[in-house]
Coordinates of C-alpha atoms and ligand atoms in Angstrom, one line a residue:
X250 CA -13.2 -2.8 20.2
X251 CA -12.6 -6.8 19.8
X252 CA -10.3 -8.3 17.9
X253 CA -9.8 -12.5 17.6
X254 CA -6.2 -12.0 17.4
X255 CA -2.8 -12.9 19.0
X256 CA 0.5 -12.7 18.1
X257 CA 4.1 -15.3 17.8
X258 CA 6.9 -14.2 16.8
X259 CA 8.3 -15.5 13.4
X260 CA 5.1 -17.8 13.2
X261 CA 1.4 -18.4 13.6
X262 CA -0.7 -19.5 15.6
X263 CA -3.4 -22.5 14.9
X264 CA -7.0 -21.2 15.5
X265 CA -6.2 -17.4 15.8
X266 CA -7.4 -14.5 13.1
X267 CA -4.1 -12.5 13.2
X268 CA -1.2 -14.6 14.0
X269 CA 1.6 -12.6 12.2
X270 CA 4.4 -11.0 14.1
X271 CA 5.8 -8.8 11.1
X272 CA 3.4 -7.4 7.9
X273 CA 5.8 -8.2 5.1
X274 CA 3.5 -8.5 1.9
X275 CA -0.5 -9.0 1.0
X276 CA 0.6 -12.5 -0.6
X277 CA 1.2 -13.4 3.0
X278 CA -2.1 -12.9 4.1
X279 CA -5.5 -14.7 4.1
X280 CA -8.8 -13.0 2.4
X281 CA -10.1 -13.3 6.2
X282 CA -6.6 -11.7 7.6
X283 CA -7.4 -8.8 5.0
X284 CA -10.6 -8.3 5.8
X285 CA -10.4 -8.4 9.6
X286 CA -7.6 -5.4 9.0
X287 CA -10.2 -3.9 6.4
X288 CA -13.2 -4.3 9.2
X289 CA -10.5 -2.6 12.2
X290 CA -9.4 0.2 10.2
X291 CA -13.3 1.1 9.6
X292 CA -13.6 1.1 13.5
X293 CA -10.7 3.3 13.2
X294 CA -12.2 6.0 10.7
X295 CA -14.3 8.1 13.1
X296 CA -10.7 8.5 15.3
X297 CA -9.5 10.8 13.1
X298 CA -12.6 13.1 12.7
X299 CA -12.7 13.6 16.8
X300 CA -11.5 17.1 18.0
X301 CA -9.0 15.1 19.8
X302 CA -7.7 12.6 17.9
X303 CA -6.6 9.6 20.1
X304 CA -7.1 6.6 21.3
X305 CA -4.6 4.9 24.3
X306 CA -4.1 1.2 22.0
X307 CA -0.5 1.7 22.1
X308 CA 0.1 3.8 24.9
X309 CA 3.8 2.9 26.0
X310 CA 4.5 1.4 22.7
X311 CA 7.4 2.3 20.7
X312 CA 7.3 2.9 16.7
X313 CA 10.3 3.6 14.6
X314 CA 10.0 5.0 11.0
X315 CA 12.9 3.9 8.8
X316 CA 13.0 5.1 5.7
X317 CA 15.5 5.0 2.9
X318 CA 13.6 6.3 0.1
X319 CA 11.5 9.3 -0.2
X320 CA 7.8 9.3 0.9
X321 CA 4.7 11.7 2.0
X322 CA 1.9 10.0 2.3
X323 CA 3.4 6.4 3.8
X324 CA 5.6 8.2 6.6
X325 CA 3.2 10.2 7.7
X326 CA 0.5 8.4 7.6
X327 CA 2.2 5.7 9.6
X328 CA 3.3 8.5 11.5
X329 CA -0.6 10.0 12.2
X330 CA -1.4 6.4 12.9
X331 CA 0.5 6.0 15.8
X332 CA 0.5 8.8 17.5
X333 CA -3.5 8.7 17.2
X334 CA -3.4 5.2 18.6
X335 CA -1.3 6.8 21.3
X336 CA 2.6 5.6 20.8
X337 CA 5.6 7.4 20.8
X338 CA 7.3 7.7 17.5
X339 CA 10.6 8.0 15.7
X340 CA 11.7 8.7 12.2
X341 CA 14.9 7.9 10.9
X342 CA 15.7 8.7 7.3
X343 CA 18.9 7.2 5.1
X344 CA 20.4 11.1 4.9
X345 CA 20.2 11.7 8.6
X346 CA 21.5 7.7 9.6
X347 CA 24.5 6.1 9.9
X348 CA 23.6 4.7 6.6
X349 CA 25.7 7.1 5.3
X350 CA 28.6 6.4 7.0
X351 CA 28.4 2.7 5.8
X352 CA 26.6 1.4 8.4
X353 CA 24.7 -2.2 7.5
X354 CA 20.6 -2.1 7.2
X355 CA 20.8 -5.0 10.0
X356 CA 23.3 -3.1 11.9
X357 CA 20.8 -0.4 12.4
X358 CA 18.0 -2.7 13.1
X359 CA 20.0 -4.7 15.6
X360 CA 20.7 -1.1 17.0
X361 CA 17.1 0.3 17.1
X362 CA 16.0 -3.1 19.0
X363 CA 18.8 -2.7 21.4
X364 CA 16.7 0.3 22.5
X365 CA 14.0 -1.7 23.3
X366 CA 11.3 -0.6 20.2
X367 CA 8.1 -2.2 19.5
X368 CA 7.8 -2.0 15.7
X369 CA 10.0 -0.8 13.0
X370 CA 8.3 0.4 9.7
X371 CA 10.4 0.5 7.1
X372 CA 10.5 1.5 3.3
X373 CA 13.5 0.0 1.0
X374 CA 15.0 0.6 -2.6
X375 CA 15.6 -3.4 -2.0
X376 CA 13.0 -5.8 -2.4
X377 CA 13.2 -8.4 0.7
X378 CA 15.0 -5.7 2.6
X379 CA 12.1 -5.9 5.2
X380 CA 12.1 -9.6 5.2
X381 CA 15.8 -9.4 6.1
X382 CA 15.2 -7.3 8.8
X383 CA 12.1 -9.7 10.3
X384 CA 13.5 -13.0 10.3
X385 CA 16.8 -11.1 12.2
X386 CA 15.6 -8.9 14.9
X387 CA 12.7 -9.0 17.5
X388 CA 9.9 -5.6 16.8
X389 CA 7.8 -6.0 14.6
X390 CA 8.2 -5.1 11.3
X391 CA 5.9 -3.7 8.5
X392 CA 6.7 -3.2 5.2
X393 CA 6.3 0.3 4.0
X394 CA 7.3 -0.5 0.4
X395 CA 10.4 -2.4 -0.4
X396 CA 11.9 -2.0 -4.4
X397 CA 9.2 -3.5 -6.8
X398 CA 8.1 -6.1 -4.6
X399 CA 4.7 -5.1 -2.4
X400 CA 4.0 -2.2 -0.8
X401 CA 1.1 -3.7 1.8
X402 CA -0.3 -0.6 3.2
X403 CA -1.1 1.1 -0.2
X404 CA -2.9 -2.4 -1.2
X405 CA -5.0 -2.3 2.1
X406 CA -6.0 1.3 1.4
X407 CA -6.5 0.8 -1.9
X408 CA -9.2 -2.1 -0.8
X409 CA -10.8 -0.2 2.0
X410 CA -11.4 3.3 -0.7
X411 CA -13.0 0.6 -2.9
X412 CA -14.8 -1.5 -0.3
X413 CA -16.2 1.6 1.4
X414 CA -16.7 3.3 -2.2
X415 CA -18.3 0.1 -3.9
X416 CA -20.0 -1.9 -0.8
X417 CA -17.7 -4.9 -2.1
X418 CA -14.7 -6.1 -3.3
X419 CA -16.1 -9.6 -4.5
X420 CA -17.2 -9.2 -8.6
X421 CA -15.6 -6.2 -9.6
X422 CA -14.0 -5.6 -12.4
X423 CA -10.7 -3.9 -11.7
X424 CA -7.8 -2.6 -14.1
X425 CA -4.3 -1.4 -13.3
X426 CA -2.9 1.0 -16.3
X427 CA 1.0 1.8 -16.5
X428 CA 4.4 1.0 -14.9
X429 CA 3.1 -2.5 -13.9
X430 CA 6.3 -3.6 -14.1
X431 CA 7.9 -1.8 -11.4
X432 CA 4.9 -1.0 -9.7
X433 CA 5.0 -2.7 -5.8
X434 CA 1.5 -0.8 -5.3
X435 CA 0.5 -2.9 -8.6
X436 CA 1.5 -6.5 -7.1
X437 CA 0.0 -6.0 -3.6
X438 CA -3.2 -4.7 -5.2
X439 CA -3.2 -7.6 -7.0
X440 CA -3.2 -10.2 -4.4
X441 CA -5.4 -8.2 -2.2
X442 CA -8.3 -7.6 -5.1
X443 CA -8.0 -11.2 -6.2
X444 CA -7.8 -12.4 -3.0
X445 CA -11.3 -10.9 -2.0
X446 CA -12.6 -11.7 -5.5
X447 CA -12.3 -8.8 -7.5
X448 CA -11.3 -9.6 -11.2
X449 CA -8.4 -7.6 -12.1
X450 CA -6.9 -7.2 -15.8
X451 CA -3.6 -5.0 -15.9
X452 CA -2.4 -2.7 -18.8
X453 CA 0.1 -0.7 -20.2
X454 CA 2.8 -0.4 -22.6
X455 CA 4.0 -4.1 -23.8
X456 CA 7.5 -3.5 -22.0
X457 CA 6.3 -2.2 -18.7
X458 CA 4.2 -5.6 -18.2
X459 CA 5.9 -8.4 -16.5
X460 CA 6.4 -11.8 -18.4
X461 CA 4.2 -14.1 -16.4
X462 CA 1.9 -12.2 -14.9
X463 CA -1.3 -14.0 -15.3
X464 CA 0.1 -16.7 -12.9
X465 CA -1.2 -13.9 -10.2
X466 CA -4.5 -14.6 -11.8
X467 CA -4.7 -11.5 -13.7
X468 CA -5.7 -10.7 -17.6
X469 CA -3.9 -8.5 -19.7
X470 CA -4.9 -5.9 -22.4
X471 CA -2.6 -3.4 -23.7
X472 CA -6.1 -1.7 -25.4
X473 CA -6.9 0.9 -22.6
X474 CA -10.3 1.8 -24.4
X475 CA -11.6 -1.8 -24.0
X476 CA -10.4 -1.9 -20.5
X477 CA -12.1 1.5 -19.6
X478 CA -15.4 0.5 -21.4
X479 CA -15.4 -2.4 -19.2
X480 CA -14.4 -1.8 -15.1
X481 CA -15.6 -0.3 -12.2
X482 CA -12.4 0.9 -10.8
X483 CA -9.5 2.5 -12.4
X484 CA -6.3 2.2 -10.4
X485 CA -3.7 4.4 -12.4
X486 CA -0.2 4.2 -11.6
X487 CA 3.5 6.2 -11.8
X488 CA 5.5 6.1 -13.9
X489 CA 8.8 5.1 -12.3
X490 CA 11.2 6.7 -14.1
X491 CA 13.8 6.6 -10.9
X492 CA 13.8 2.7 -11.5
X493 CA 13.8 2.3 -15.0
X494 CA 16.8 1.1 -16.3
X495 CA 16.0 0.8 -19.8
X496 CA 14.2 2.8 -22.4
X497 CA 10.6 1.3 -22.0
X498 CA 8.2 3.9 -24.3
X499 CA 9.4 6.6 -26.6
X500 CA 8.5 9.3 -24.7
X501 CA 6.4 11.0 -21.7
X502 CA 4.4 12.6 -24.3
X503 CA 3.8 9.6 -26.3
X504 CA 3.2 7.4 -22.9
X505 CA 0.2 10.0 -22.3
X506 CA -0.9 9.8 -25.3
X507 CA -1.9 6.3 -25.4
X508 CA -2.0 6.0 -21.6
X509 CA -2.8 9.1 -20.0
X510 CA -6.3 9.1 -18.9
X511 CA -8.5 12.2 -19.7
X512 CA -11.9 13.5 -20.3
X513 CA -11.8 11.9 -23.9
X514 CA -10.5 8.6 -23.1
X515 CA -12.9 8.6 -19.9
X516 CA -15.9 8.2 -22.9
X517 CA -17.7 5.1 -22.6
X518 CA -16.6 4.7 -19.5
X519 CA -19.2 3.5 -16.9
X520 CA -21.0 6.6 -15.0
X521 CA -20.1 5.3 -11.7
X522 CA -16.1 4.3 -12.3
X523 CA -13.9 4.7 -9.5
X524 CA -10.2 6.7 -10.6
X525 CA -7.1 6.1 -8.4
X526 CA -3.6 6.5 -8.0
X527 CA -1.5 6.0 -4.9
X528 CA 0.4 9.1 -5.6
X529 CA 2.5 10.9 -6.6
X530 CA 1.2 12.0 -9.4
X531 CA 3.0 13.1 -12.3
X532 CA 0.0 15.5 -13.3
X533 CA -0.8 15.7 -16.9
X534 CA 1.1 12.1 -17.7
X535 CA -0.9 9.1 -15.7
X536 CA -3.8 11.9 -15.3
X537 CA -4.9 15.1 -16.7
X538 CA -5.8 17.5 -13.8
X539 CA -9.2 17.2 -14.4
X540 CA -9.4 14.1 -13.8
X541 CA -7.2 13.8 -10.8
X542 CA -8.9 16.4 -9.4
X543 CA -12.9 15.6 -10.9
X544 CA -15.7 13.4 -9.6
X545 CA -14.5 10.0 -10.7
X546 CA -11.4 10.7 -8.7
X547 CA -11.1 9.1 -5.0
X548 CA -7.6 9.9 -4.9
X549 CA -7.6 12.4 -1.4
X550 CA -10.1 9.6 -0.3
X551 CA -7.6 7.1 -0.6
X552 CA -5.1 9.5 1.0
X553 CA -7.3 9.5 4.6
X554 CA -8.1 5.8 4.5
X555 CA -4.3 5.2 4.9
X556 CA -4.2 6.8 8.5
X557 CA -7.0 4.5 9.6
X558 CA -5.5 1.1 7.6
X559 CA -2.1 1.8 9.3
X560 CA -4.1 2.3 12.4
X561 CA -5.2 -1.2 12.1
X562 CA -2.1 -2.7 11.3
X563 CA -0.4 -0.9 14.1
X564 CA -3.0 -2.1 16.3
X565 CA -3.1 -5.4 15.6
X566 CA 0.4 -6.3 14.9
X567 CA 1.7 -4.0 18.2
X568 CA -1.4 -3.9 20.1
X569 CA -1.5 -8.2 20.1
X570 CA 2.0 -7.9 21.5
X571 CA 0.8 -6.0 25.0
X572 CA -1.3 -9.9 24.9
X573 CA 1.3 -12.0 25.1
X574 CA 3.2 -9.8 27.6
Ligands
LIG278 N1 1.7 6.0 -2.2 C1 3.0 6.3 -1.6 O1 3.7 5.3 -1.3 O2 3.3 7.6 -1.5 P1 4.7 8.1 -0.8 O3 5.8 7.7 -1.7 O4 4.5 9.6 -0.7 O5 4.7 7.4 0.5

Protein backbone atom coordinates (compact mmCIF):
# COMPACT_ATOMS: atom_id res chain seq x y z
CA UNK A 1 0.00 0.00 0.00
CA UNK A 2 1.00 3.86 -0.77
CA UNK A 3 -0.05 6.51 0.95
CA UNK A 4 1.03 10.49 -0.01
CA UNK A 5 1.05 11.23 3.62
CA UNK A 6 3.25 12.55 6.45
CA UNK A 7 2.70 13.73 9.65
CA UNK A 8 3.65 17.18 12.22
CA UNK A 9 2.70 17.42 15.22
CA UNK A 10 0.03 20.19 16.18
CA UNK A 11 0.27 21.27 12.36
CA UNK A 12 0.35 20.57 8.68
CA UNK A 13 2.40 20.18 6.31
CA UNK A 14 2.37 22.24 2.79
CA UNK A 15 2.08 19.81 -0.22
CA UNK A 16 1.26 16.61 1.84
CA UNK A 17 -2.32 14.53 1.68
CA UNK A 18 -2.48 13.76 5.45
CA UNK A 19 -0.76 16.24 7.42
CA UNK A 20 -2.73 15.92 10.78
CA UNK A 21 -1.16 14.76 13.93
CA UNK A 22 -4.54 14.20 15.95
CA UNK A 23 -8.21 13.33 14.19
CA UNK A 24 -10.31 15.67 16.19
CA UNK A 25 -13.51 16.35 13.94
CA UNK A 26 -14.67 15.83 9.99
CA UNK A 27 -14.94 19.83 9.94
CA UNK A 28 -11.20 19.61 10.20
CA UNK A 29 -10.72 17.76 7.18
CA UNK A 30 -10.52 18.32 3.45
CA UNK A 31 -13.09 16.35 0.83
CA UNK A 32 -9.50 14.95 -0.48
CA UNK A 33 -8.27 14.14 3.33
CA UNK A 34 -11.72 12.21 3.53
CA UNK A 35 -11.57 10.49 0.66
CA UNK A 36 -7.90 9.38 0.87
CA UNK A 37 -9.13 7.76 4.50
CA UNK A 38 -12.29 6.45 2.51
CA UNK A 39 -9.92 4.98 -0.49
CA UNK A 40 -7.30 3.23 2.60
CA UNK A 41 -9.97 1.80 4.59
CA UNK A 42 -11.25 0.06 1.24
CA UNK A 43 -7.58 -1.43 0.88
CA UNK A 44 -8.26 -2.40 4.36
CA UNK A 45 -11.58 -4.37 3.87
CA UNK A 46 -10.24 -7.69 2.50
CA UNK A 47 -7.86 -7.75 6.04
CA UNK A 48 -10.55 -8.61 7.93
CA UNK A 49 -11.98 -11.48 5.77
CA UNK A 50 -8.36 -13.35 5.85
CA UNK A 51 -8.13 -16.53 8.17
CA UNK A 52 -5.53 -14.57 9.83
CA UNK A 53 -6.42 -11.23 10.24
CA UNK A 54 -3.20 -9.03 10.24
CA UNK A 55 -1.25 -6.96 8.80
CA UNK A 56 2.44 -5.62 10.58
CA UNK A 57 1.51 -1.37 9.84
CA UNK A 58 1.87 -0.82 13.43
CA UNK A 59 3.87 -3.38 14.66
CA UNK A 60 5.64 -1.88 17.85
CA UNK A 61 3.07 0.84 18.10
CA UNK A 62 1.21 1.60 21.10
CA UNK A 63 -2.76 2.37 21.18
CA UNK A 64 -4.59 3.38 24.28
CA UNK A 65 -8.46 3.23 24.50
CA UNK A 66 -9.85 5.84 26.85
CA UNK A 67 -13.15 5.83 27.38
CA UNK A 68 -15.48 7.61 29.71
CA UNK A 69 -18.70 6.84 28.38
CA UNK A 70 -20.18 3.68 27.41
CA UNK A 71 -19.62 2.11 23.91
CA UNK A 72 -19.69 -1.28 21.74
CA UNK A 73 -19.18 -0.74 18.48
CA UNK A 74 -16.45 2.35 18.79
CA UNK A 75 -14.11 0.52 21.43
CA UNK A 76 -14.02 -2.36 19.82
CA UNK A 77 -13.87 -1.58 16.62
CA UNK A 78 -10.86 0.70 17.39
CA UNK A 79 -9.83 -2.12 19.32
CA UNK A 80 -10.14 -4.88 16.12
CA UNK A 81 -8.42 -2.16 14.19
CA UNK A 82 -5.37 -2.20 15.78
CA UNK A 83 -4.67 -5.21 16.69
CA UNK A 84 -5.30 -6.32 12.96
CA UNK A 85 -2.92 -3.56 11.85
CA UNK A 86 -0.66 -5.26 14.38
CA UNK A 87 -0.31 -2.89 17.63
CA UNK A 88 -0.46 -3.55 21.11
CA UNK A 89 -3.51 -2.13 22.82
CA UNK A 90 -4.87 -0.78 26.06
CA UNK A 91 -8.29 0.10 27.29
CA UNK A 92 -8.88 2.19 30.09
CA UNK A 93 -12.50 2.93 31.14
CA UNK A 94 -13.70 5.97 33.62
CA UNK A 95 -14.92 3.03 36.39
CA UNK A 96 -11.61 1.25 36.36
CA UNK A 97 -9.29 4.85 36.28
CA UNK A 98 -8.23 7.12 38.53
CA UNK A 99 -10.94 9.22 37.29
CA UNK A 100 -12.69 8.12 40.03
CA UNK A 101 -10.59 9.07 42.52
CA UNK A 102 -10.50 12.75 41.17
CA UNK A 103 -7.83 12.46 39.04
CA UNK A 104 -7.81 15.36 36.04
CA UNK A 105 -8.59 14.11 32.18
CA UNK A 106 -5.02 15.79 31.45
CA UNK A 107 -3.49 14.24 34.43
CA UNK A 108 -4.23 10.90 32.92
CA UNK A 109 -3.18 11.87 29.52
CA UNK A 110 0.06 13.43 30.73
CA UNK A 111 0.30 9.99 32.60
CA UNK A 112 -0.47 7.57 29.67
CA UNK A 113 2.31 9.68 27.46
CA UNK A 114 4.73 9.35 30.26
CA UNK A 115 4.60 5.69 29.24
CA UNK A 116 5.68 6.31 26.01
CA UNK A 117 2.11 5.59 23.86
CA UNK A 118 1.64 6.23 20.26
CA UNK A 119 -2.08 7.20 20.09
CA UNK A 120 -4.72 7.78 22.59
CA UNK A 121 -8.38 7.28 21.40
CA UNK A 122 -10.64 8.69 23.42
CA UNK A 123 -14.61 9.08 23.85
CA UNK A 124 -15.91 12.17 26.22
CA UNK A 125 -19.36 13.28 27.83
CA UNK A 126 -17.43 16.79 27.10
CA UNK A 127 -17.33 18.28 23.81
CA UNK A 128 -13.58 19.56 23.15
CA UNK A 129 -12.40 17.12 25.73
CA UNK A 130 -10.29 15.52 22.92
CA UNK A 131 -9.06 18.80 21.75
CA UNK A 132 -7.86 19.47 25.26
CA UNK A 133 -6.05 16.54 25.33
CA UNK A 134 -4.28 17.26 21.59
CA UNK A 135 -3.08 20.58 21.85
CA UNK A 136 -1.52 19.27 25.57
CA UNK A 137 0.23 15.98 25.17
CA UNK A 138 2.34 14.34 22.39
CA UNK A 139 0.31 10.75 20.93
CA UNK A 140 -1.90 11.13 18.82
CA UNK A 141 -5.18 11.59 19.42
CA UNK A 142 -8.56 10.53 17.80
CA UNK A 143 -11.67 11.48 18.74
CA UNK A 144 -14.02 8.64 19.47
CA UNK A 145 -17.00 10.84 20.17
CA UNK A 146 -16.77 13.79 22.50
CA UNK A 147 -20.55 15.24 24.06
CA UNK A 148 -22.60 16.53 21.07
CA UNK A 149 -19.89 17.77 19.14
CA UNK A 150 -18.48 15.05 16.27
CA UNK A 151 -17.98 11.72 16.55
CA UNK A 152 -15.36 11.35 13.26
CA UNK A 153 -15.24 7.66 12.95
CA UNK A 154 -19.04 7.05 12.80
CA UNK A 155 -19.11 9.95 9.89
CA UNK A 156 -16.21 8.12 7.95
CA UNK A 157 -18.18 4.80 8.18
CA UNK A 158 -21.19 6.26 7.56
CA UNK A 159 -19.60 7.60 4.08
CA UNK A 160 -17.68 4.49 3.21
CA UNK A 161 -21.34 2.12 3.78
CA UNK A 162 -22.79 4.72 1.38
CA UNK A 163 -19.86 5.20 -1.03
CA UNK A 164 -19.47 1.39 -1.31
CA UNK A 165 -23.40 0.90 -1.20
CA UNK A 166 -24.18 3.91 -3.82
CA UNK A 167 -20.83 4.10 -6.02
CA UNK A 168 -20.80 7.93 -4.84
CA UNK A 169 -21.28 10.27 -2.43
CA UNK A 170 -21.48 13.43 -4.84
CA UNK A 171 -25.54 14.11 -5.74
CA UNK A 172 -27.27 12.25 -3.30
CA UNK A 173 -29.92 13.09 -1.51
CA UNK A 174 -29.44 12.35 2.10
CA UNK A 175 -31.80 12.97 5.30
CA UNK A 176 -30.97 12.67 8.98
CA UNK A 177 -34.42 11.96 11.15
CA UNK A 178 -34.41 12.57 15.04
CA UNK A 179 -32.29 13.75 18.01
CA UNK A 180 -30.33 16.18 15.63
CA UNK A 181 -29.78 18.20 18.33
CA UNK A 182 -27.67 16.13 20.41
CA UNK A 183 -26.63 13.98 17.79
CA UNK A 184 -22.46 14.19 17.34
CA UNK A 185 -22.96 11.31 14.65
CA UNK A 186 -25.51 13.92 12.99
CA UNK A 187 -22.83 16.90 12.73
CA UNK A 188 -19.94 14.85 11.46
CA UNK A 189 -22.17 13.20 8.88
CA UNK A 190 -23.01 16.45 7.94
CA UNK A 191 -19.67 17.88 7.08
CA UNK A 192 -18.50 14.71 5.67
CA UNK A 193 -21.81 14.21 3.16
CA UNK A 194 -21.61 17.88 2.23
CA UNK A 195 -18.22 17.90 2.00
CA UNK A 196 -18.16 15.17 -0.76
CA UNK A 197 -21.37 16.66 -2.28
CA UNK A 198 -24.14 14.88 -1.04
CA UNK A 199 -27.19 17.08 -0.32
CA UNK A 200 -28.35 16.55 3.11
CA UNK A 201 -31.80 17.86 4.61
CA UNK A 202 -32.23 16.97 8.45
CA UNK A 203 -35.58 16.27 10.41
CA UNK A 204 -37.23 15.74 13.45
CA UNK A 205 -39.27 17.08 16.08
CA UNK A 206 -39.04 21.19 16.00
CA UNK A 207 -37.12 21.12 19.50
CA UNK A 208 -34.60 18.49 18.77
CA UNK A 209 -33.32 20.70 15.68
CA UNK A 210 -30.58 23.11 16.40
CA UNK A 211 -31.30 27.00 15.69
CA UNK A 212 -28.96 27.70 12.83
CA UNK A 213 -28.40 24.71 11.31
CA UNK A 214 -28.58 25.50 7.71
CA UNK A 215 -25.31 27.52 8.18
CA UNK A 216 -23.80 23.71 7.77
CA UNK A 217 -25.42 23.87 4.41
CA UNK A 218 -28.19 21.73 5.28
CA UNK A 219 -32.31 21.96 4.62
CA UNK A 220 -34.70 21.33 7.10
CA UNK A 221 -38.17 19.52 6.96
CA UNK A 222 -39.96 18.44 9.97
CA UNK A 223 -42.53 16.44 7.22
CA UNK A 224 -40.77 12.93 7.37
CA UNK A 225 -43.09 11.68 4.42
CA UNK A 226 -41.79 14.40 2.06
CA UNK A 227 -38.29 13.71 3.13
CA UNK A 228 -38.76 9.84 2.57
CA UNK A 229 -40.53 10.25 -0.84
CA UNK A 230 -37.45 12.14 -1.74
CA UNK A 231 -33.69 10.50 -0.69
CA UNK A 232 -31.55 7.85 -1.27
CA UNK A 233 -30.23 7.28 2.08
CA UNK A 234 -31.97 7.29 5.36
CA UNK A 235 -29.58 7.84 8.25
CA UNK A 236 -31.90 7.41 11.46
CA UNK A 237 -30.69 8.41 14.73
CA UNK A 238 -31.03 7.81 18.83
CA UNK A 239 -32.80 9.24 20.75
CA UNK A 240 -30.62 10.56 23.50
CA UNK A 241 -32.48 10.49 26.26
CA UNK A 242 -29.18 10.31 28.73
CA UNK A 243 -28.52 14.06 27.46
CA UNK A 244 -31.67 15.55 27.33
CA UNK A 245 -32.22 17.99 29.73
CA UNK A 246 -35.51 19.16 28.95
CA UNK A 247 -38.71 17.67 27.86
CA UNK A 248 -38.30 17.81 24.00
CA UNK A 249 -41.56 15.53 22.61
CA UNK A 250 -44.49 14.20 24.61
CA UNK A 251 -43.64 10.97 24.65
CA UNK A 252 -41.60 7.76 23.28
CA UNK A 253 -44.76 6.63 21.91
CA UNK A 254 -45.75 9.75 20.32
CA UNK A 255 -41.93 10.33 18.99
CA UNK A 256 -42.54 6.93 17.08
CA UNK A 257 -45.41 7.77 15.94
CA UNK A 258 -44.56 10.64 13.81
CA UNK A 259 -40.84 9.59 13.68
CA UNK A 260 -40.47 6.06 13.89
CA UNK A 261 -39.77 4.56 10.61
CA UNK A 262 -41.80 1.48 9.50
CA UNK A 263 -43.11 -0.57 6.71
CA UNK A 264 -46.01 2.11 6.29
CA UNK A 265 -44.13 5.14 6.45
CA UNK A 266 -41.31 3.30 4.18
CA UNK A 267 -44.41 3.80 1.22
CA UNK A 268 -43.29 5.87 -1.48
CA UNK A 269 -40.13 5.51 -0.53
CA UNK A 270 -37.62 4.94 -3.45
CA UNK A 271 -37.02 1.01 -4.09
CA UNK A 272 -33.43 1.30 -3.69
CA UNK A 273 -33.15 3.60 -0.29
CA UNK A 274 -30.44 2.98 1.90
CA UNK A 275 -31.63 2.72 6.05
CA UNK A 276 -29.01 3.47 8.79
CA UNK A 277 -28.35 4.12 12.23
CA UNK A 278 -25.12 4.11 14.03
CA UNK A 279 -26.50 2.19 16.81
CA UNK A 280 -27.75 1.56 19.40
CA UNK A 281 -30.92 1.16 18.57
CA UNK A 282 -33.74 1.66 20.70
CA UNK A 283 -35.79 -0.98 18.62
CA UNK A 284 -39.39 -0.23 17.89
CA UNK A 285 -38.80 3.80 18.61
CA UNK A 286 -36.16 5.17 15.72
CA UNK A 287 -36.97 1.63 13.91
CA UNK A 288 -39.46 -1.08 13.84
CA UNK A 289 -37.58 -4.45 13.85
CA UNK A 290 -38.42 -5.05 10.55
CA UNK A 291 -36.88 -2.52 9.31
CA UNK A 292 -33.72 -2.61 11.28
CA UNK A 293 -33.42 -5.92 10.49
CA UNK A 294 -35.08 -5.89 6.46
CA UNK A 295 -33.47 -5.21 3.07
CA UNK A 296 -33.33 -1.45 3.11
CA UNK A 297 -31.27 -1.80 6.23
CA UNK A 298 -27.25 -1.52 5.97
CA UNK A 299 -26.98 -1.18 9.58
CA UNK A 300 -24.48 -4.60 10.33
CA UNK A 301 -22.89 -3.27 7.11
CA UNK A 302 -22.07 -0.19 8.60
CA UNK A 303 -21.00 -2.05 11.70
CA UNK A 304 -17.87 -3.90 9.66
CA UNK A 305 -16.88 -0.86 7.72
CA UNK A 306 -15.94 0.75 11.07
CA UNK A 307 -12.96 -1.86 11.69
CA UNK A 308 -11.62 -1.08 8.27
CA UNK A 309 -12.19 3.08 8.58
CA UNK A 310 -10.47 2.93 11.99
CA UNK A 311 -7.94 0.88 10.31
CA UNK A 312 -7.26 3.68 8.07
CA UNK A 313 -7.18 6.31 10.56
CA UNK A 314 -4.88 4.27 12.71
CA UNK A 315 -2.70 3.80 9.83
CA UNK A 316 -2.33 6.90 8.67
CA UNK A 317 -2.35 9.07 11.73
CA UNK A 318 0.23 6.23 13.63
CA UNK A 319 1.63 4.58 10.73
CA UNK A 320 2.90 8.40 9.27
CA UNK A 321 4.54 8.75 12.64
CA UNK A 322 7.11 5.55 12.08
CA UNK A 323 8.03 8.36 8.81
CA UNK A 324 9.18 10.98 10.65
CA UNK A 325 11.08 8.73 13.15
N1 LIG B 1 -22.15 4.19 17.10
C1 LIG B 1 -21.57 4.20 18.32
O1 LIG B 1 -20.85 5.14 18.69
O2 LIG B 1 -21.85 3.11 19.08
P1 LIG B 1 -21.20 2.82 20.53
O3 LIG B 1 -21.75 3.84 21.47
O4 LIG B 1 -21.60 1.42 20.87
O5 LIG B 1 -19.70 2.97 20.37
Amino acid sequence: MTKETSKKKNGTQEGRIWAHKDLLALKDLSAREIELILDTAESFKEVSQRSIKKVPALRGKTIVNLFFEPSTRTRTSFELAAKRLSADTINISKSTSAAVKGESLLDTAKNIEAMNVDAIIIRHEAAGAPKILADAIAPAVINAGDGAHEHPTQGLLDLLTIRQKKGRIQGLEVGIVGDILHSRVARSDIWGLTKLGAKVTVCGPPPLIPAGIEEMGVKVTYDLSEIIRRVDVLITLRIQLERQKGSYFPSIREYARFFGIDNEKLQGAKPDILIMHPGPINRGVELSPDIADGKYSVILEQVANGVAARMAVLYLIVGAQSEEE
